[in-house]
PDB file of C-alpha atoms in Angstrom:
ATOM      1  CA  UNK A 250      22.912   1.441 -17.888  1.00  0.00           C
ATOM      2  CA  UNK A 251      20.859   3.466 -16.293  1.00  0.00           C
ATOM      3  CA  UNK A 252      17.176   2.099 -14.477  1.00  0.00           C
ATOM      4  CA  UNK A 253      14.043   3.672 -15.903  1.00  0.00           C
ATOM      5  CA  UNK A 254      10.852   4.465 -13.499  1.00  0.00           C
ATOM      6  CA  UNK A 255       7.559   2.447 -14.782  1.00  0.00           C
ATOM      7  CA  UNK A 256       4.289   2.368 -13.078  1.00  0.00           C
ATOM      8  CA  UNK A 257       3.910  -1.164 -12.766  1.00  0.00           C
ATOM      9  CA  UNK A 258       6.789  -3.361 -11.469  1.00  0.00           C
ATOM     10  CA  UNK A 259       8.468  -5.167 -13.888  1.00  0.00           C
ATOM     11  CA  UNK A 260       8.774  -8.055 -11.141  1.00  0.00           C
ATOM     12  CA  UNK A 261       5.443  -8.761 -10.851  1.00  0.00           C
ATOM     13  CA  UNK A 262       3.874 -12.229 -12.062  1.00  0.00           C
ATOM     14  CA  UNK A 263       0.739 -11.296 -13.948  1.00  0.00           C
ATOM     15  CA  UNK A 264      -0.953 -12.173 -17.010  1.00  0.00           C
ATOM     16  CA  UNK A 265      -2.301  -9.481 -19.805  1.00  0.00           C
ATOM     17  CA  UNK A 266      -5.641  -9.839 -18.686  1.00  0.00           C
ATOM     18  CA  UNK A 267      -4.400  -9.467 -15.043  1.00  0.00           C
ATOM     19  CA  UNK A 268      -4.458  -5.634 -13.033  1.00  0.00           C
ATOM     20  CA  UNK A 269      -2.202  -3.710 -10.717  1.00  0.00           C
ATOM     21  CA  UNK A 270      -3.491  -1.861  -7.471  1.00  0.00           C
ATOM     22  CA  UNK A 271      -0.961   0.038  -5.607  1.00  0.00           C
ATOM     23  CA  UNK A 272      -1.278   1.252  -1.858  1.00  0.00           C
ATOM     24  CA  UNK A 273       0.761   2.671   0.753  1.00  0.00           C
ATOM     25  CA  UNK A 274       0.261   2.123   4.243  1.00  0.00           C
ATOM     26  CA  UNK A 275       3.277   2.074   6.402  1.00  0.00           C
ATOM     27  CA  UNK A 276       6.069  -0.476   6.361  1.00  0.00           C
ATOM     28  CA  UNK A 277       5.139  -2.193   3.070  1.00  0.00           C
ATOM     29  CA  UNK A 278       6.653  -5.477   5.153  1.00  0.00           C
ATOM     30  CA  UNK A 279       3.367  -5.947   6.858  1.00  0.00           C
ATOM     31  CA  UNK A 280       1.227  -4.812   4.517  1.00  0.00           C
ATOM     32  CA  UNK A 281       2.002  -7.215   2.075  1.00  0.00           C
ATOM     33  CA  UNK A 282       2.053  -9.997   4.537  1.00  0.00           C
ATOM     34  CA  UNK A 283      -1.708  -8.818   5.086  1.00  0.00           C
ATOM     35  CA  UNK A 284      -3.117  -9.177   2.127  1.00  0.00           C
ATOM     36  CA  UNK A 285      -0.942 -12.656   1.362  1.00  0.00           C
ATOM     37  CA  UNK A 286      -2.268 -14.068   4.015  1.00  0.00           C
ATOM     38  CA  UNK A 287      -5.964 -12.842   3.654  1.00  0.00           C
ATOM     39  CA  UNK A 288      -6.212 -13.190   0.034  1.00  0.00           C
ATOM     40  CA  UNK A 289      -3.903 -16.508  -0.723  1.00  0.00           C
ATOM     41  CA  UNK A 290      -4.570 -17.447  -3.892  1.00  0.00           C
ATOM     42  CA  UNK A 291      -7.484 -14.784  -5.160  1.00  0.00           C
ATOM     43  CA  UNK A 292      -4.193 -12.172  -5.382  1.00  0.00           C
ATOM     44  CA  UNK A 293      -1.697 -13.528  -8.660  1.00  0.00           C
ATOM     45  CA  UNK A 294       0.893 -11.749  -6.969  1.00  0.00           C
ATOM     46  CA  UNK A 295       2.687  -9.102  -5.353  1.00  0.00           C
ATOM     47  CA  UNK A 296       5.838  -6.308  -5.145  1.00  0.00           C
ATOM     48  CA  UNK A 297       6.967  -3.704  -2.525  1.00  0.00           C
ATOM     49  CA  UNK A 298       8.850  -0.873  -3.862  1.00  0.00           C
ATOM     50  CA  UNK A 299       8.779   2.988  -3.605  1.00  0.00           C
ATOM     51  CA  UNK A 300       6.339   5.596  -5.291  1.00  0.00           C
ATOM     52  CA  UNK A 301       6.520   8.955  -6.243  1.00  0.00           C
ATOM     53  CA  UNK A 302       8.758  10.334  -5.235  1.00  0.00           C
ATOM     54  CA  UNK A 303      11.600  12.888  -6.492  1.00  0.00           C
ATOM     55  CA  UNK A 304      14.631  10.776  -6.785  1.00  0.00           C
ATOM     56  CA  UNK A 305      15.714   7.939  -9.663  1.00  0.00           C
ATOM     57  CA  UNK A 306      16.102   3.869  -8.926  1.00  0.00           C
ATOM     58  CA  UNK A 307      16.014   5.020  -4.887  1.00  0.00           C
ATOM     59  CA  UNK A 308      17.105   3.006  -1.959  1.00  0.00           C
ATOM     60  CA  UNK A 309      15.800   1.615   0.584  1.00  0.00           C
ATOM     61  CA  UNK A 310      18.302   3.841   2.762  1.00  0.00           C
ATOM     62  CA  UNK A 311      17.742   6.533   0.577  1.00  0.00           C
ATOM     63  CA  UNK A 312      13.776   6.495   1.012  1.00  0.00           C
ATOM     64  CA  UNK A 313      14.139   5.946   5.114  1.00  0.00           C
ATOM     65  CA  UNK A 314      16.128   9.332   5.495  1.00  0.00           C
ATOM     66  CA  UNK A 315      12.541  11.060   4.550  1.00  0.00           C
ATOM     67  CA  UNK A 316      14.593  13.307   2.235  1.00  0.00           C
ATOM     68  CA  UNK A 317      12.706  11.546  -1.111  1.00  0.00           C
ATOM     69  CA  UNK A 318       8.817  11.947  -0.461  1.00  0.00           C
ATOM     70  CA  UNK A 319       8.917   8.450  -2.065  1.00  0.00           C
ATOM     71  CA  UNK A 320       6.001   6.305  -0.055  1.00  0.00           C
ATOM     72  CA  UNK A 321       6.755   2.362   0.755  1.00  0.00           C
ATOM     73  CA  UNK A 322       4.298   0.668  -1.124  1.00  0.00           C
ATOM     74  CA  UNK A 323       2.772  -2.391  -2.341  1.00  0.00           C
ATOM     75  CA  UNK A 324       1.381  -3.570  -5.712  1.00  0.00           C
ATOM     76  CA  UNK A 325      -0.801  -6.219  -6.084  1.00  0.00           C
ATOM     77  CA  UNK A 326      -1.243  -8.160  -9.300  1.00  0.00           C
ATOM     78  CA  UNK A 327      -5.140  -9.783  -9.633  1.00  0.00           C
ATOM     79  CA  UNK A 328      -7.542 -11.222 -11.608  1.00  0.00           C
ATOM     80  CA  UNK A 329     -10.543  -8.894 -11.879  1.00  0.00           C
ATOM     81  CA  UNK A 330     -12.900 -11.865 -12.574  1.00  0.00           C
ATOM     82  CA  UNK A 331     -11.476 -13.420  -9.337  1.00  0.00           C
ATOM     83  CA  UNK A 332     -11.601 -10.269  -7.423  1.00  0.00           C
ATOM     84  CA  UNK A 333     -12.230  -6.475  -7.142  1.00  0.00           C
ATOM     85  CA  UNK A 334     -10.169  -3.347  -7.392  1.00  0.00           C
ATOM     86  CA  UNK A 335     -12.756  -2.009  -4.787  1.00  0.00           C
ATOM     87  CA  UNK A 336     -12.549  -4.887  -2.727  1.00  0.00           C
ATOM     88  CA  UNK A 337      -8.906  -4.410  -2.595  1.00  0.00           C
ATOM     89  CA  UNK A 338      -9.202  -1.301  -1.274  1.00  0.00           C
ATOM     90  CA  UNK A 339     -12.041  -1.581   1.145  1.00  0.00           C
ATOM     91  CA  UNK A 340      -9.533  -4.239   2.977  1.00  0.00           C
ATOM     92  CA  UNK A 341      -6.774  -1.402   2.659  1.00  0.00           C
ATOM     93  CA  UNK A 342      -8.629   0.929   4.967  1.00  0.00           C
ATOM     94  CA  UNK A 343      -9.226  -1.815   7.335  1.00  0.00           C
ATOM     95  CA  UNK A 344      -5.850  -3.031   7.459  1.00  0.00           C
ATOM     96  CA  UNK A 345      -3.766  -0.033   9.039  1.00  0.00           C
ATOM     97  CA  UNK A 346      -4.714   3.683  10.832  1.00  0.00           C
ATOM     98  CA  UNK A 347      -6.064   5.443   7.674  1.00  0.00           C
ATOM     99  CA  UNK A 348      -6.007   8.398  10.060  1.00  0.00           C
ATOM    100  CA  UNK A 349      -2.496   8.832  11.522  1.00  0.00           C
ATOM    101  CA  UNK A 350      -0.749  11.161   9.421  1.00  0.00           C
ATOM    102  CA  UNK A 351       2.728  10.846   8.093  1.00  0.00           C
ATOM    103  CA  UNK A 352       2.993   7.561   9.674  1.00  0.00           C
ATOM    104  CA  UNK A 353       1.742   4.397  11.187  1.00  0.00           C
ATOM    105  CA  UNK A 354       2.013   3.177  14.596  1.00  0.00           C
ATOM    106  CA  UNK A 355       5.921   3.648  15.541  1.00  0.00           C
ATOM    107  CA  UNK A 356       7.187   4.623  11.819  1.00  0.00           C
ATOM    108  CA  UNK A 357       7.106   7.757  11.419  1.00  0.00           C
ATOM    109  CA  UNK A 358       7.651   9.821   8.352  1.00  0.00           C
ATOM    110  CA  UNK A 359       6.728  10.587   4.825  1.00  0.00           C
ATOM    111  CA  UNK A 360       7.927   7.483   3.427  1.00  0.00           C
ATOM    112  CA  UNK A 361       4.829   5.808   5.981  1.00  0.00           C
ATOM    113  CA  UNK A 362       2.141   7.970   5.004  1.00  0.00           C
ATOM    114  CA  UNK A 363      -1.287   6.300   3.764  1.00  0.00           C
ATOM    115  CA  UNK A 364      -1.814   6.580   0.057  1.00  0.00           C
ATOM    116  CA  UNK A 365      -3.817   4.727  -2.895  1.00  0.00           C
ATOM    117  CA  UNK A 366      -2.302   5.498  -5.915  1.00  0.00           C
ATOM    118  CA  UNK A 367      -4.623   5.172  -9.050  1.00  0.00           C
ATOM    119  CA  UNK A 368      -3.952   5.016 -12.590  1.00  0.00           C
ATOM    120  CA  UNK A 369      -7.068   6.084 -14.589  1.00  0.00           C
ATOM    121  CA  UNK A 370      -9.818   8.231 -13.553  1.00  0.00           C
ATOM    122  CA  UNK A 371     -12.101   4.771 -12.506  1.00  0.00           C
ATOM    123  CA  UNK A 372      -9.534   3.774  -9.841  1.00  0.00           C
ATOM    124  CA  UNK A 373      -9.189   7.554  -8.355  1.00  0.00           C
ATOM    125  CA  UNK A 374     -13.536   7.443  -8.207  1.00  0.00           C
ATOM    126  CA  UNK A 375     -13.656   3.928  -7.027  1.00  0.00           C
ATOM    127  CA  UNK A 376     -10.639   4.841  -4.060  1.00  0.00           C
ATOM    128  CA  UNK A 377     -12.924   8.156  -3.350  1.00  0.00           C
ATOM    129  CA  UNK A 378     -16.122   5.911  -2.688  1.00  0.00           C
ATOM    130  CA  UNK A 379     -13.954   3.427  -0.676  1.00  0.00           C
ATOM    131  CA  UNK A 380     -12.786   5.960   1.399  1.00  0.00           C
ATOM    132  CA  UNK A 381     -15.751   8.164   1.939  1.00  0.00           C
ATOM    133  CA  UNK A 382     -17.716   4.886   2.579  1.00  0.00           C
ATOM    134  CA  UNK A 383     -14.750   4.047   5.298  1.00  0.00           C
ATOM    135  CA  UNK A 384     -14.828   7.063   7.012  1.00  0.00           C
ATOM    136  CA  UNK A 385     -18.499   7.136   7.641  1.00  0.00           C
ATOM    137  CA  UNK A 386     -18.809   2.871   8.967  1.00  0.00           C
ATOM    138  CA  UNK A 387     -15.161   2.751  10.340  1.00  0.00           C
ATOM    139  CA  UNK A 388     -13.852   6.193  11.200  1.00  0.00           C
ATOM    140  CA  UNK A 389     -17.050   8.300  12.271  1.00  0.00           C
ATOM    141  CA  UNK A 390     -14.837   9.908  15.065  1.00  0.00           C
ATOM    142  CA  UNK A 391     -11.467  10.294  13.377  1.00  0.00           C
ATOM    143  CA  UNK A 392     -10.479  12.237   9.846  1.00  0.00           C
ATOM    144  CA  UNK A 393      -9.310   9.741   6.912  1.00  0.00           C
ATOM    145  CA  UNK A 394      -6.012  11.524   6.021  1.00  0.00           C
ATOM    146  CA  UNK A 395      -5.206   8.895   3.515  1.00  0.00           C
ATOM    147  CA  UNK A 396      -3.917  10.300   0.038  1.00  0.00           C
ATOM    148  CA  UNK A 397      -5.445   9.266  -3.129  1.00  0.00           C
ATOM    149  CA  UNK A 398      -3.046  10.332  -5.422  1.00  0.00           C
ATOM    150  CA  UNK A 399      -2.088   9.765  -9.295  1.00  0.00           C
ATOM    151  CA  UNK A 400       0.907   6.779  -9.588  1.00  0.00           C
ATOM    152  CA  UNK A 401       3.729   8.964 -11.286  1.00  0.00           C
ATOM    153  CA  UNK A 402       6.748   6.688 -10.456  1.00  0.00           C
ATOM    154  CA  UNK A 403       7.255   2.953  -9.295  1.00  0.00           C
ATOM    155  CA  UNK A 404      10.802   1.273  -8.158  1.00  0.00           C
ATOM    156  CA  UNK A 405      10.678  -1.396  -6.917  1.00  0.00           C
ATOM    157  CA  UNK A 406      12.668  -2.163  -3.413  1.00  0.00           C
ATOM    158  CA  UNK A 407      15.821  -4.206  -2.727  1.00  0.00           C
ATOM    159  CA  UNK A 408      15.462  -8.321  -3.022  1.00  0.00           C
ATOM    160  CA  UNK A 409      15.338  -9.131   0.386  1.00  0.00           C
ATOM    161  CA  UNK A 410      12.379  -6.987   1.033  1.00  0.00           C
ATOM    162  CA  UNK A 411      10.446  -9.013  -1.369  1.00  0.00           C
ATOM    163  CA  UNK A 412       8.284 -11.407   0.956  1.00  0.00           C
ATOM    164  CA  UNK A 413      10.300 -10.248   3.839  1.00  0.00           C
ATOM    165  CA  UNK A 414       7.973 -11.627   6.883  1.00  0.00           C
ATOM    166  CA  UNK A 415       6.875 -14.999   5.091  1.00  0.00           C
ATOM    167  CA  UNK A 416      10.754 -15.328   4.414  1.00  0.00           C
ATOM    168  CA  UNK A 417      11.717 -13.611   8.286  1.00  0.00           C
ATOM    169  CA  UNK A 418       8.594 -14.575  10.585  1.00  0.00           C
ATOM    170  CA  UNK A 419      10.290 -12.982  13.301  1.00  0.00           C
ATOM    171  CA  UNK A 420      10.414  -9.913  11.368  1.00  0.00           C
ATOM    172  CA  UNK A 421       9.405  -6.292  12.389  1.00  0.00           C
ATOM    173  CA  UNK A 422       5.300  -6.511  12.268  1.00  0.00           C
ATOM    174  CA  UNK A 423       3.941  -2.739  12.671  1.00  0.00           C
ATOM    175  CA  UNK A 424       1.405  -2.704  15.577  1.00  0.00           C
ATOM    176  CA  UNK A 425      -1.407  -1.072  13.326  1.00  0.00           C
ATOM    177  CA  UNK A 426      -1.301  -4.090  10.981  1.00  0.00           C
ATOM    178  CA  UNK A 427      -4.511  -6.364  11.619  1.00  0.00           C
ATOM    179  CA  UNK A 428      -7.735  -6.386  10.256  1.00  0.00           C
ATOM    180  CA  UNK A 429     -10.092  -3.877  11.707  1.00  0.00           C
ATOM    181  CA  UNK A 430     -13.332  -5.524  13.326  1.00  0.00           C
ATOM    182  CA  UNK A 431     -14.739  -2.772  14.645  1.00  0.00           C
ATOM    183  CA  UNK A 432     -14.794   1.094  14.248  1.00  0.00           C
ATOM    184  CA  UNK A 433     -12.333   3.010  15.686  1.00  0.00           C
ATOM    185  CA  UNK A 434     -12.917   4.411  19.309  1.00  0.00           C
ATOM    186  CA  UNK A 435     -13.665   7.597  20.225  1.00  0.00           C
ATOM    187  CA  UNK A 436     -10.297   9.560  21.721  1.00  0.00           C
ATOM    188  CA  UNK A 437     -10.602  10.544  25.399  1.00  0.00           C
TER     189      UNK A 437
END
């Protein structure tokens, strides 16, 4: 029987009142461990998977090759009465290079490339503000390549990526994985 795309993992632990962000931002290993760890309980829950890109029920093989344009992502089930889309993705920006391209840190490729993927017309504005606002306090120096793009697609990766560094602690951690105090320096 074949697997059929949705835009919201059917995985995910969330109630009908309950909403889904989805953002991309290198290995979606560290990014969910990010936010788990920041947000405990004010996030219901979350799943990594792949996102738009031009191939059915992918793999994870299938997605590192680059050949998909799928992006490794993570959606995040939450309460909006507990806590805000926006706030969401203000932490995003803060939480990996918004402004290496195709990438982050040592992973290179499509598949790593900085996205927020919105599915109404409120999310796209609301990722727009979040990011303009970002680039002028955090990123003065640097461009914001980071895609804000409509969610066409959602799989949702193998098991054993689910959780992978809370379940593997010695697991890969990408280096541009930690919460951004400052801006970002000026190149020399």
């Amino acid at each position: 029987m074949p697997v059929v795309s949705s835009l919201i993992s059917s995985n995910i632990k969330k109630s009908p009142q309950d909403k889904v962000v989805t953002v991309a931002g290198g290995c979606f290993w560290g990014l969910e461990y990010i936010y788990k760890m920041h947000f405990k309980d004010r996030i219901v829950d979350t799943q990594v998977g792949f996102a738009n890109g031009n191939l059915a029920n992918p793999t994870y093989k299938e997605v590192c090759q680059g050949l998909t344009y799928h992006a490794e992502v993570l959606q995040i089930a939450y309460n909006p009465e507990v806590i805000s889309y926006k706030e969401l993705i203000d932490f995003f920006f803060l939480v990996h290079d918004p402004t290496q391209d195709d990438g982050q840190g040592p992973d290179i490729g499509t598949q790593y490339r900085s996205a927020v993927f919105y599915l109404d017309e409120e999310e796209k504005e609301i990722a727009e503000q979040s990011l303009a606002e970002t680039q002028k306090k955090w990123f003065p120096h640097h461009e914001i390549v980071t895609q804000v793009e409509k969610l066409t697609s959602y799989w949702d990766a193998e098991d054993y990526h689910q959780e992978y560094l809370i379940k593997n602690a010695d697991g890969y951690h990408c280096p541009t994985h930690v919460l951004r105090t400052e801006p970002k320096a000026i190149s020399v």
